[in-house]
Amino acid sequence: MMVEDTAEGTGETGGPPAVRPYALASIAAGFRANVVVALVVAAYGIVMGAIAATKGISLAELSIMSTLVIAGAAQLIVVDMWADPVPIGAIVATTAVVNLRYLLIGASLRPVFRGCGLGQKLGGIHLVTDENWAITMDARKKGYGTPGFLLGGGLAILVFWLAGGAVGLVFGNRLPEPEVLGLDFAITAVFISLLMGFWRSTSRDLLPWIVTVAVAVATWHLVPGKWYILAGALAGALVAAFGKEADDVDA
């Protein structure tokens, strides 16, 4: 499926097509491509909403946070740590560590936003999540991973995330425990599925993946907090980068 993101040149002599990073067709394609994973995100949102209900967080407060933050792991941490008074310092420090991975995600999106101005980049980067990022990067390999596609995916995630949070907040006390429905494993299953879209070959990917897992697990055991996320990601990225350099030298 190819999504056209250019417009015809203007003027008497024509010219190169004008880039439209947020073409409506591209946004719609991104939304559709993310609906299935967004349904799982909604299930995860139900869990967060149910926890929020026990903390006395209102629907308006939860919805505003979900729209402004839109980061599932960080929001679950915030909701779980919510107390009176709110431990602002601890929440900021913990969520900052968890979301450091977005530095790497943002850097990887440079090719997607190539040719876009700062305003266009800021317009699409806010709704970047792990899920629509992964789907967009996979789509880019097929020729249609554009800023609009990324934004459409982010909108799908946001809509279902808000809906899930609202359901959990309002009806959470009537629902069985997440473990009974398998919701505690839902997000893990999603990430495993998304990872398969990045697999290229055993020779290129096996070692970086093994290093990522090994470093993440070791850091999880040895270092308090959520540093294992960043440590594993950086270790795997470095191994992949050196592997690419070796391939280039051999070529």
PDB file of C-alpha atoms in Angstrom:
ATOM      1  CA  MET A   1       0.000   0.000   0.000  1.00  0.00           C
ATOM      2  CA  MET A   2       1.598   3.242  -1.134  1.00  0.00           C
ATOM      3  CA  VAL A   3       0.427   6.583   0.183  1.00  0.00           C
ATOM      4  CA  GLU A   4       1.112   9.632  -1.946  1.00  0.00           C
ATOM      5  CA  ASP A   5       2.461  12.525   0.103  1.00  0.00           C
ATOM      6  CA  THR A   6       3.273  14.970  -2.677  1.00  0.00           C
ATOM      7  CA  ALA A   7       1.335  17.599  -4.544  1.00  0.00           C
ATOM      8  CA  GLU A   8       1.812  18.725  -8.125  1.00  0.00           C
ATOM      9  CA  GLY A   9       4.221  21.606  -8.718  1.00  0.00           C
ATOM     10  CA  THR A  10       2.777  25.053  -9.353  1.00  0.00           C
ATOM     11  CA  GLY A  11       3.632  27.684 -11.907  1.00  0.00           C
ATOM     12  CA  GLU A  12       3.645  27.759 -15.681  1.00  0.00           C
ATOM     13  CA  THR A  13       6.687  25.570 -16.014  1.00  0.00           C
ATOM     14  CA  GLY A  14       5.711  23.176 -13.290  1.00  0.00           C
ATOM     15  CA  GLY A  15       8.471  22.045 -10.959  1.00  0.00           C
ATOM     16  CA  PRO A  16       9.219  19.411  -8.390  1.00  0.00           C
ATOM     17  CA  PRO A  17       6.293  18.146  -6.360  1.00  0.00           C
ATOM     18  CA  ALA A  18       5.664  19.962  -3.091  1.00  0.00           C
ATOM     19  CA  VAL A  19       6.163  17.792  -0.042  1.00  0.00           C
ATOM     20  CA  ARG A  20       3.048  17.318   2.085  1.00  0.00           C
ATOM     21  CA  PRO A  21       4.225  15.549   5.212  1.00  0.00           C
ATOM     22  CA  TYR A  22       0.740  15.456   6.709  1.00  0.00           C
ATOM     23  CA  ALA A  23      -1.400  14.471   3.745  1.00  0.00           C
ATOM     24  CA  LEU A  24      -4.848  13.320   4.865  1.00  0.00           C
ATOM     25  CA  ALA A  25      -4.510   9.992   3.062  1.00  0.00           C
ATOM     26  CA  SER A  26      -1.258   9.289   4.900  1.00  0.00           C
ATOM     27  CA  ILE A  27      -2.765  10.171   8.286  1.00  0.00           C
ATOM     28  CA  ALA A  28      -5.741   7.900   7.601  1.00  0.00           C
ATOM     29  CA  ALA A  29      -3.428   5.060   6.542  1.00  0.00           C
ATOM     30  CA  GLY A  30      -1.426   5.440   9.740  1.00  0.00           C
ATOM     31  CA  PHE A  31      -4.586   5.402  11.827  1.00  0.00           C
ATOM     32  CA  ARG A  32      -5.823   2.197  10.176  1.00  0.00           C
ATOM     33  CA  ALA A  33      -2.439   0.499  10.489  1.00  0.00           C
ATOM     34  CA  ASN A  34      -2.391   1.100  14.247  1.00  0.00           C
ATOM     35  CA  VAL A  35      -5.972   0.190  15.152  1.00  0.00           C
ATOM     36  CA  VAL A  36      -5.210  -3.418  16.111  1.00  0.00           C
ATOM     37  CA  VAL A  37      -2.327  -2.513  18.404  1.00  0.00           C
ATOM     38  CA  ALA A  38      -4.358   0.417  19.729  1.00  0.00           C
ATOM     39  CA  LEU A  39      -7.004  -2.036  20.924  1.00  0.00           C
ATOM     40  CA  VAL A  40      -4.374  -3.696  23.093  1.00  0.00           C
ATOM     41  CA  VAL A  41      -3.263  -0.261  24.299  1.00  0.00           C
ATOM     42  CA  ALA A  42      -6.890   0.350  25.311  1.00  0.00           C
ATOM     43  CA  ALA A  43      -6.797  -2.819  27.414  1.00  0.00           C
ATOM     44  CA  TYR A  44      -3.650  -1.524  29.072  1.00  0.00           C
ATOM     45  CA  GLY A  45      -5.436   1.787  29.585  1.00  0.00           C
ATOM     46  CA  ILE A  46      -8.236  -0.001  31.437  1.00  0.00           C
ATOM     47  CA  VAL A  47      -5.689  -1.227  33.960  1.00  0.00           C
ATOM     48  CA  MET A  48      -4.313   2.288  34.418  1.00  0.00           C
ATOM     49  CA  GLY A  49      -7.824   3.727  34.789  1.00  0.00           C
ATOM     50  CA  ALA A  50      -8.729   1.151  37.425  1.00  0.00           C
ATOM     51  CA  ILE A  51      -5.625   2.054  39.428  1.00  0.00           C
ATOM     52  CA  ALA A  52      -6.386   5.765  39.010  1.00  0.00           C
ATOM     53  CA  ALA A  53      -9.849   5.207  40.473  1.00  0.00           C
ATOM     54  CA  THR A  54      -8.310   3.893  43.698  1.00  0.00           C
ATOM     55  CA  LYS A  55      -6.145   7.024  43.927  1.00  0.00           C
ATOM     56  CA  GLY A  56      -9.038   9.465  43.656  1.00  0.00           C
ATOM     57  CA  ILE A  57      -7.957  10.783  40.245  1.00  0.00           C
ATOM     58  CA  SER A  58     -10.854  12.278  38.283  1.00  0.00           C
ATOM     59  CA  LEU A  59     -11.723  11.459  34.669  1.00  0.00           C
ATOM     60  CA  ALA A  60     -10.772  14.997  33.616  1.00  0.00           C
ATOM     61  CA  GLU A  61      -7.387  14.754  35.337  1.00  0.00           C
ATOM     62  CA  LEU A  62      -6.661  11.348  33.856  1.00  0.00           C
ATOM     63  CA  SER A  63      -7.696  12.444  30.352  1.00  0.00           C
ATOM     64  CA  ILE A  64      -5.578  15.599  30.476  1.00  0.00           C
ATOM     65  CA  MET A  65      -2.562  13.618  31.663  1.00  0.00           C
ATOM     66  CA  SER A  66      -3.060  10.998  28.946  1.00  0.00           C
ATOM     67  CA  THR A  67      -3.275  13.677  26.258  1.00  0.00           C
ATOM     68  CA  LEU A  68      -0.280  15.678  27.447  1.00  0.00           C
ATOM     69  CA  VAL A  69       1.967  12.755  28.378  1.00  0.00           C
ATOM     70  CA  ILE A  70       0.739   9.817  26.235  1.00  0.00           C
ATOM     71  CA  ALA A  71       3.338   7.436  27.626  1.00  0.00           C
ATOM     72  CA  GLY A  72       1.881   4.265  29.071  1.00  0.00           C
ATOM     73  CA  ALA A  73       4.742   3.097  31.281  1.00  0.00           C
ATOM     74  CA  ALA A  74       5.373   6.570  32.678  1.00  0.00           C
ATOM     75  CA  GLN A  75       1.684   7.160  33.371  1.00  0.00           C
ATOM     76  CA  LEU A  76       1.282   3.844  35.157  1.00  0.00           C
ATOM     77  CA  ILE A  77       4.210   4.805  37.368  1.00  0.00           C
ATOM     78  CA  VAL A  78       2.697   8.230  38.075  1.00  0.00           C
ATOM     79  CA  VAL A  79      -0.709   6.788  38.906  1.00  0.00           C
ATOM     80  CA  ASP A  80       0.784   4.088  41.125  1.00  0.00           C
ATOM     81  CA  MET A  81       2.923   6.672  43.012  1.00  0.00           C
ATOM     82  CA  TRP A  82       0.057   9.170  43.352  1.00  0.00           C
ATOM     83  CA  ALA A  83      -0.474  10.201  46.966  1.00  0.00           C
ATOM     84  CA  ASP A  84      -1.328  13.190  49.137  1.00  0.00           C
ATOM     85  CA  PRO A  85       0.906  15.114  48.997  1.00  0.00           C
ATOM     86  CA  VAL A  86       2.052  14.197  45.491  1.00  0.00           C
ATOM     87  CA  PRO A  87       5.744  13.124  45.506  1.00  0.00           C
ATOM     88  CA  ILE A  88       6.649  15.397  42.603  1.00  0.00           C
ATOM     89  CA  GLY A  89      10.418  14.900  42.800  1.00  0.00           C
ATOM     90  CA  ALA A  90      10.216  11.112  42.848  1.00  0.00           C
ATOM     91  CA  ILE A  91       7.669  11.053  40.021  1.00  0.00           C
ATOM     92  CA  VAL A  92       9.707  13.380  37.795  1.00  0.00           C
ATOM     93  CA  ALA A  93      12.939  11.455  38.371  1.00  0.00           C
ATOM     94  CA  THR A  94      11.406   8.034  37.779  1.00  0.00           C
ATOM     95  CA  THR A  95       9.431   8.962  34.671  1.00  0.00           C
ATOM     96  CA  ALA A  96      12.420  10.826  33.229  1.00  0.00           C
ATOM     97  CA  VAL A  97      14.509   7.667  33.384  1.00  0.00           C
ATOM     98  CA  VAL A  98      11.725   5.561  31.877  1.00  0.00           C
ATOM     99  CA  ASN A  99      11.245   7.991  28.989  1.00  0.00           C
ATOM    100  CA  LEU A 100      14.924   8.466  28.175  1.00  0.00           C
ATOM    101  CA  ARG A 101      14.378   5.890  25.455  1.00  0.00           C
ATOM    102  CA  TYR A 102      12.559   8.580  23.492  1.00  0.00           C
ATOM    103  CA  LEU A 103      15.908  10.251  22.881  1.00  0.00           C
ATOM    104  CA  LEU A 104      16.836   7.206  20.825  1.00  0.00           C
ATOM    105  CA  ILE A 105      13.404   6.974  19.239  1.00  0.00           C
ATOM    106  CA  GLY A 106      13.507  10.657  18.275  1.00  0.00           C
ATOM    107  CA  ALA A 107      16.942  10.270  16.726  1.00  0.00           C
ATOM    108  CA  SER A 108      15.779   7.280  14.690  1.00  0.00           C
ATOM    109  CA  LEU A 109      12.941   9.376  13.238  1.00  0.00           C
ATOM    110  CA  ARG A 110      15.272  11.841  11.517  1.00  0.00           C
ATOM    111  CA  PRO A 111      14.885  10.115   8.129  1.00  0.00           C
ATOM    112  CA  VAL A 112      11.089  10.186   8.488  1.00  0.00           C
ATOM    113  CA  PHE A 113      11.094  13.955   9.078  1.00  0.00           C
ATOM    114  CA  ARG A 114      13.781  14.741   6.497  1.00  0.00           C
ATOM    115  CA  GLY A 115      12.879  17.931   4.636  1.00  0.00           C
ATOM    116  CA  CYS A 116      10.382  19.057   7.298  1.00  0.00           C
ATOM    117  CA  GLY A 117      10.676  22.350   9.146  1.00  0.00           C
ATOM    118  CA  LEU A 118      10.818  22.641  12.918  1.00  0.00           C
ATOM    119  CA  GLY A 119       7.094  23.393  13.170  1.00  0.00           C
ATOM    120  CA  GLN A 120       6.215  20.317  11.120  1.00  0.00           C
ATOM    121  CA  LYS A 121       8.451  18.144  13.290  1.00  0.00           C
ATOM    122  CA  LEU A 122       6.958  19.464  16.511  1.00  0.00           C
ATOM    123  CA  GLY A 123       3.478  18.901  15.091  1.00  0.00           C
ATOM    124  CA  GLY A 124       4.061  15.174  14.766  1.00  0.00           C
ATOM    125  CA  ILE A 125       6.556  14.277  17.465  1.00  0.00           C
ATOM    126  CA  HIS A 126       4.230  14.730  20.448  1.00  0.00           C
ATOM    127  CA  LEU A 127       2.080  11.713  19.578  1.00  0.00           C
ATOM    128  CA  VAL A 128       5.031   9.368  19.113  1.00  0.00           C
ATOM    129  CA  THR A 129       4.663   6.192  21.155  1.00  0.00           C
ATOM    130  CA  ASP A 130       6.567   2.915  21.098  1.00  0.00           C
ATOM    131  CA  GLU A 131       3.775   1.312  19.079  1.00  0.00           C
ATOM    132  CA  ASN A 132       3.239   3.823  16.259  1.00  0.00           C
ATOM    133  CA  TRP A 133       6.991   4.416  16.047  1.00  0.00           C
ATOM    134  CA  ALA A 134       7.630   0.709  15.462  1.00  0.00           C
ATOM    135  CA  ILE A 135       4.847   0.430  12.882  1.00  0.00           C
ATOM    136  CA  THR A 136       6.030   3.585  11.096  1.00  0.00           C
ATOM    137  CA  MET A 137       9.638   2.409  10.906  1.00  0.00           C
ATOM    138  CA  ASP A 138       8.455  -0.883   9.439  1.00  0.00           C
ATOM    139  CA  ALA A 139       6.239   1.012   6.970  1.00  0.00           C
ATOM    140  CA  ARG A 140       9.157   3.232   5.983  1.00  0.00           C
ATOM    141  CA  LYS A 141      11.016   0.175   4.700  1.00  0.00           C
ATOM    142  CA  LYS A 142       8.046  -0.383   2.396  1.00  0.00           C
ATOM    143  CA  GLY A 143       7.934   3.230   1.186  1.00  0.00           C
ATOM    144  CA  TYR A 144       5.093   4.831   3.136  1.00  0.00           C
ATOM    145  CA  GLY A 145       6.421   5.609   6.626  1.00  0.00           C
ATOM    146  CA  THR A 146       5.824   9.370   6.471  1.00  0.00           C
ATOM    147  CA  PRO A 147       5.218  12.024   9.157  1.00  0.00           C
ATOM    148  CA  GLY A 148       1.509  11.820   8.365  1.00  0.00           C
ATOM    149  CA  PHE A 149       1.521   8.053   8.779  1.00  0.00           C
ATOM    150  CA  LEU A 150       3.257   8.486  12.139  1.00  0.00           C
ATOM    151  CA  LEU A 151       0.754  11.134  13.233  1.00  0.00           C
ATOM    152  CA  GLY A 152      -2.213   8.992  12.190  1.00  0.00           C
ATOM    153  CA  GLY A 153      -0.858   6.122  14.237  1.00  0.00           C
ATOM    154  CA  GLY A 154      -0.396   8.424  17.219  1.00  0.00           C
ATOM    155  CA  LEU A 155      -3.981   9.602  16.934  1.00  0.00           C
ATOM    156  CA  ALA A 156      -5.207   5.995  16.935  1.00  0.00           C
ATOM    157  CA  ILE A 157      -3.148   5.211  20.034  1.00  0.00           C
ATOM    158  CA  LEU A 158      -4.381   8.369  21.773  1.00  0.00           C
ATOM    159  CA  VAL A 159      -8.071   7.727  21.044  1.00  0.00           C
ATOM    160  CA  PHE A 160      -7.978   4.158  22.337  1.00  0.00           C
ATOM    161  CA  TRP A 161      -5.710   5.070  25.259  1.00  0.00           C
ATOM    162  CA  LEU A 162      -8.178   7.734  26.384  1.00  0.00           C
ATOM    163  CA  ALA A 163     -11.098   5.344  25.932  1.00  0.00           C
ATOM    164  CA  GLY A 164      -9.412   2.562  27.881  1.00  0.00           C
ATOM    165  CA  GLY A 165      -8.499   4.875  30.721  1.00  0.00           C
ATOM    166  CA  ALA A 166     -12.067   6.161  30.952  1.00  0.00           C
ATOM    167  CA  VAL A 167     -13.530   2.632  31.009  1.00  0.00           C
ATOM    168  CA  GLY A 168     -11.092   1.545  33.692  1.00  0.00           C
ATOM    169  CA  LEU A 169     -11.770   4.597  35.827  1.00  0.00           C
ATOM    170  CA  VAL A 170     -15.552   4.288  35.652  1.00  0.00           C
ATOM    171  CA  PHE A 171     -16.009   0.511  35.629  1.00  0.00           C
ATOM    172  CA  GLY A 172     -12.707  -0.761  37.035  1.00  0.00           C
ATOM    173  CA  ASN A 173     -14.198  -1.902  40.324  1.00  0.00           C
ATOM    174  CA  ARG A 174     -16.612  -4.169  38.418  1.00  0.00           C
ATOM    175  CA  LEU A 175     -13.927  -5.840  36.323  1.00  0.00           C
ATOM    176  CA  PRO A 176     -11.883  -8.907  37.321  1.00  0.00           C
ATOM    177  CA  GLU A 177      -8.192  -8.595  38.118  1.00  0.00           C
ATOM    178  CA  PRO A 178      -5.985  -7.953  35.018  1.00  0.00           C
ATOM    179  CA  GLU A 179      -4.267 -11.317  35.510  1.00  0.00           C
ATOM    180  CA  VAL A 180      -7.587 -13.136  35.088  1.00  0.00           C
ATOM    181  CA  LEU A 181      -8.096 -11.614  31.634  1.00  0.00           C
ATOM    182  CA  GLY A 182      -4.425 -11.815  30.684  1.00  0.00           C
ATOM    183  CA  LEU A 183      -4.168  -8.015  30.460  1.00  0.00           C
ATOM    184  CA  ASP A 184      -0.985  -8.008  32.524  1.00  0.00           C
ATOM    185  CA  PHE A 185       0.773  -9.733  29.600  1.00  0.00           C
ATOM    186  CA  ALA A 186      -1.011  -7.870  26.806  1.00  0.00           C
ATOM    187  CA  ILE A 187       1.517  -5.074  26.368  1.00  0.00           C
ATOM    188  CA  THR A 188       4.419  -7.554  26.497  1.00  0.00           C
ATOM    189  CA  ALA A 189       2.796  -9.571  23.721  1.00  0.00           C
ATOM    190  CA  VAL A 190       2.373  -6.407  21.647  1.00  0.00           C
ATOM    191  CA  PHE A 191       6.049  -5.477  21.928  1.00  0.00           C
ATOM    192  CA  ILE A 192       7.182  -8.986  21.006  1.00  0.00           C
ATOM    193  CA  SER A 193       4.970  -8.836  17.915  1.00  0.00           C
ATOM    194  CA  LEU A 194       6.249  -5.389  16.960  1.00  0.00           C
ATOM    195  CA  LEU A 195       9.850  -6.487  17.355  1.00  0.00           C
ATOM    196  CA  MET A 196       9.423  -9.110  14.657  1.00  0.00           C
ATOM    197  CA  GLY A 197       8.871  -6.318  12.144  1.00  0.00           C
ATOM    198  CA  PHE A 198      12.473  -5.195  12.767  1.00  0.00           C
ATOM    199  CA  TRP A 199      14.058  -8.609  12.264  1.00  0.00           C
ATOM    200  CA  ARG A 200      16.159  -8.684   9.103  1.00  0.00           C
ATOM    201  CA  SER A 201      18.432 -11.705   9.370  1.00  0.00           C
ATOM    202  CA  THR A 202      20.161 -13.869  11.958  1.00  0.00           C
ATOM    203  CA  SER A 203      23.625 -12.648  10.968  1.00  0.00           C
ATOM    204  CA  ARG A 204      22.696  -8.963  11.375  1.00  0.00           C
ATOM    205  CA  ASP A 205      20.239  -8.998  14.280  1.00  0.00           C
ATOM    206  CA  LEU A 206      20.840 -11.950  16.576  1.00  0.00           C
ATOM    207  CA  LEU A 207      23.882 -10.561  18.411  1.00  0.00           C
ATOM    208  CA  PRO A 208      22.439  -7.047  19.057  1.00  0.00           C
ATOM    209  CA  TRP A 209      19.203  -8.582  20.362  1.00  0.00           C
ATOM    210  CA  ILE A 210      21.066 -10.963  22.680  1.00  0.00           C
ATOM    211  CA  VAL A 211      23.239  -8.132  24.003  1.00  0.00           C
ATOM    212  CA  THR A 212      20.190  -5.923  24.555  1.00  0.00           C
ATOM    213  CA  VAL A 213      18.409  -8.568  26.608  1.00  0.00           C
ATOM    214  CA  ALA A 214      21.531  -9.543  28.565  1.00  0.00           C
ATOM    215  CA  VAL A 215      22.459  -5.962  29.489  1.00  0.00           C
ATOM    216  CA  ALA A 216      18.857  -5.059  30.358  1.00  0.00           C
ATOM    217  CA  VAL A 217      18.452  -8.091  32.633  1.00  0.00           C
ATOM    218  CA  ALA A 218      21.842  -7.519  34.307  1.00  0.00           C
ATOM    219  CA  THR A 219      21.082  -3.833  34.894  1.00  0.00           C
ATOM    220  CA  TRP A 220      17.630  -4.685  36.244  1.00  0.00           C
ATOM    221  CA  HIS A 221      19.250  -6.932  38.853  1.00  0.00           C
ATOM    222  CA  LEU A 222      22.127  -4.606  39.742  1.00  0.00           C
ATOM    223  CA  VAL A 223      20.814  -1.040  39.431  1.00  0.00           C
ATOM    224  CA  PRO A 224      17.698   0.266  41.186  1.00  0.00           C
ATOM    225  CA  GLY A 225      15.043   2.019  39.119  1.00  0.00           C
ATOM    226  CA  LYS A 226      14.318   1.838  35.408  1.00  0.00           C
ATOM    227  CA  TRP A 227      17.851   2.314  34.070  1.00  0.00           C
ATOM    228  CA  TYR A 228      17.742  -1.163  32.505  1.00  0.00           C
ATOM    229  CA  ILE A 229      15.587   0.244  29.677  1.00  0.00           C
ATOM    230  CA  LEU A 230      18.200   2.766  28.570  1.00  0.00           C
ATOM    231  CA  ALA A 231      21.160   0.471  29.279  1.00  0.00           C
ATOM    232  CA  GLY A 232      19.791  -2.350  27.169  1.00  0.00           C
ATOM    233  CA  ALA A 233      18.814  -0.034  24.316  1.00  0.00           C
ATOM    234  CA  LEU A 234      22.217   1.689  24.198  1.00  0.00           C
ATOM    235  CA  ALA A 235      24.135  -1.586  24.379  1.00  0.00           C
ATOM    236  CA  GLY A 236      22.141  -3.137  21.570  1.00  0.00           C
ATOM    237  CA  ALA A 237      22.425   0.003  19.437  1.00  0.00           C
ATOM    238  CA  LEU A 238      26.219   0.115  19.864  1.00  0.00           C
ATOM    239  CA  VAL A 239      26.606  -3.530  18.876  1.00  0.00           C
ATOM    240  CA  ALA A 240      24.387  -2.978  15.829  1.00  0.00           C
ATOM    241  CA  ALA A 241      26.352   0.147  14.844  1.00  0.00           C
ATOM    242  CA  PHE A 242      29.715  -1.607  15.056  1.00  0.00           C
ATOM    243  CA  GLY A 243      28.300  -4.550  13.158  1.00  0.00           C
ATOM    244  CA  LYS A 244      27.173  -2.237  10.359  1.00  0.00           C
ATOM    245  CA  GLU A 245      30.616  -0.632  10.215  1.00  0.00           C
ATOM    246  CA  ALA A 246      32.218  -4.074   9.906  1.00  0.00           C
ATOM    247  CA  ASP A 247      29.839  -4.976   7.067  1.00  0.00           C
ATOM    248  CA  ASP A 248      30.675  -1.714   5.289  1.00  0.00           C
ATOM    249  CA  VAL A 249      34.410  -2.383   5.621  1.00  0.00           C
ATOM    250  CA  ASP A 250      34.033  -5.923   4.278  1.00  0.00           C
ATOM    251  CA  ALA A 251      31.991  -4.587   1.365  1.00  0.00           C
TER     252      ALA A 251
END
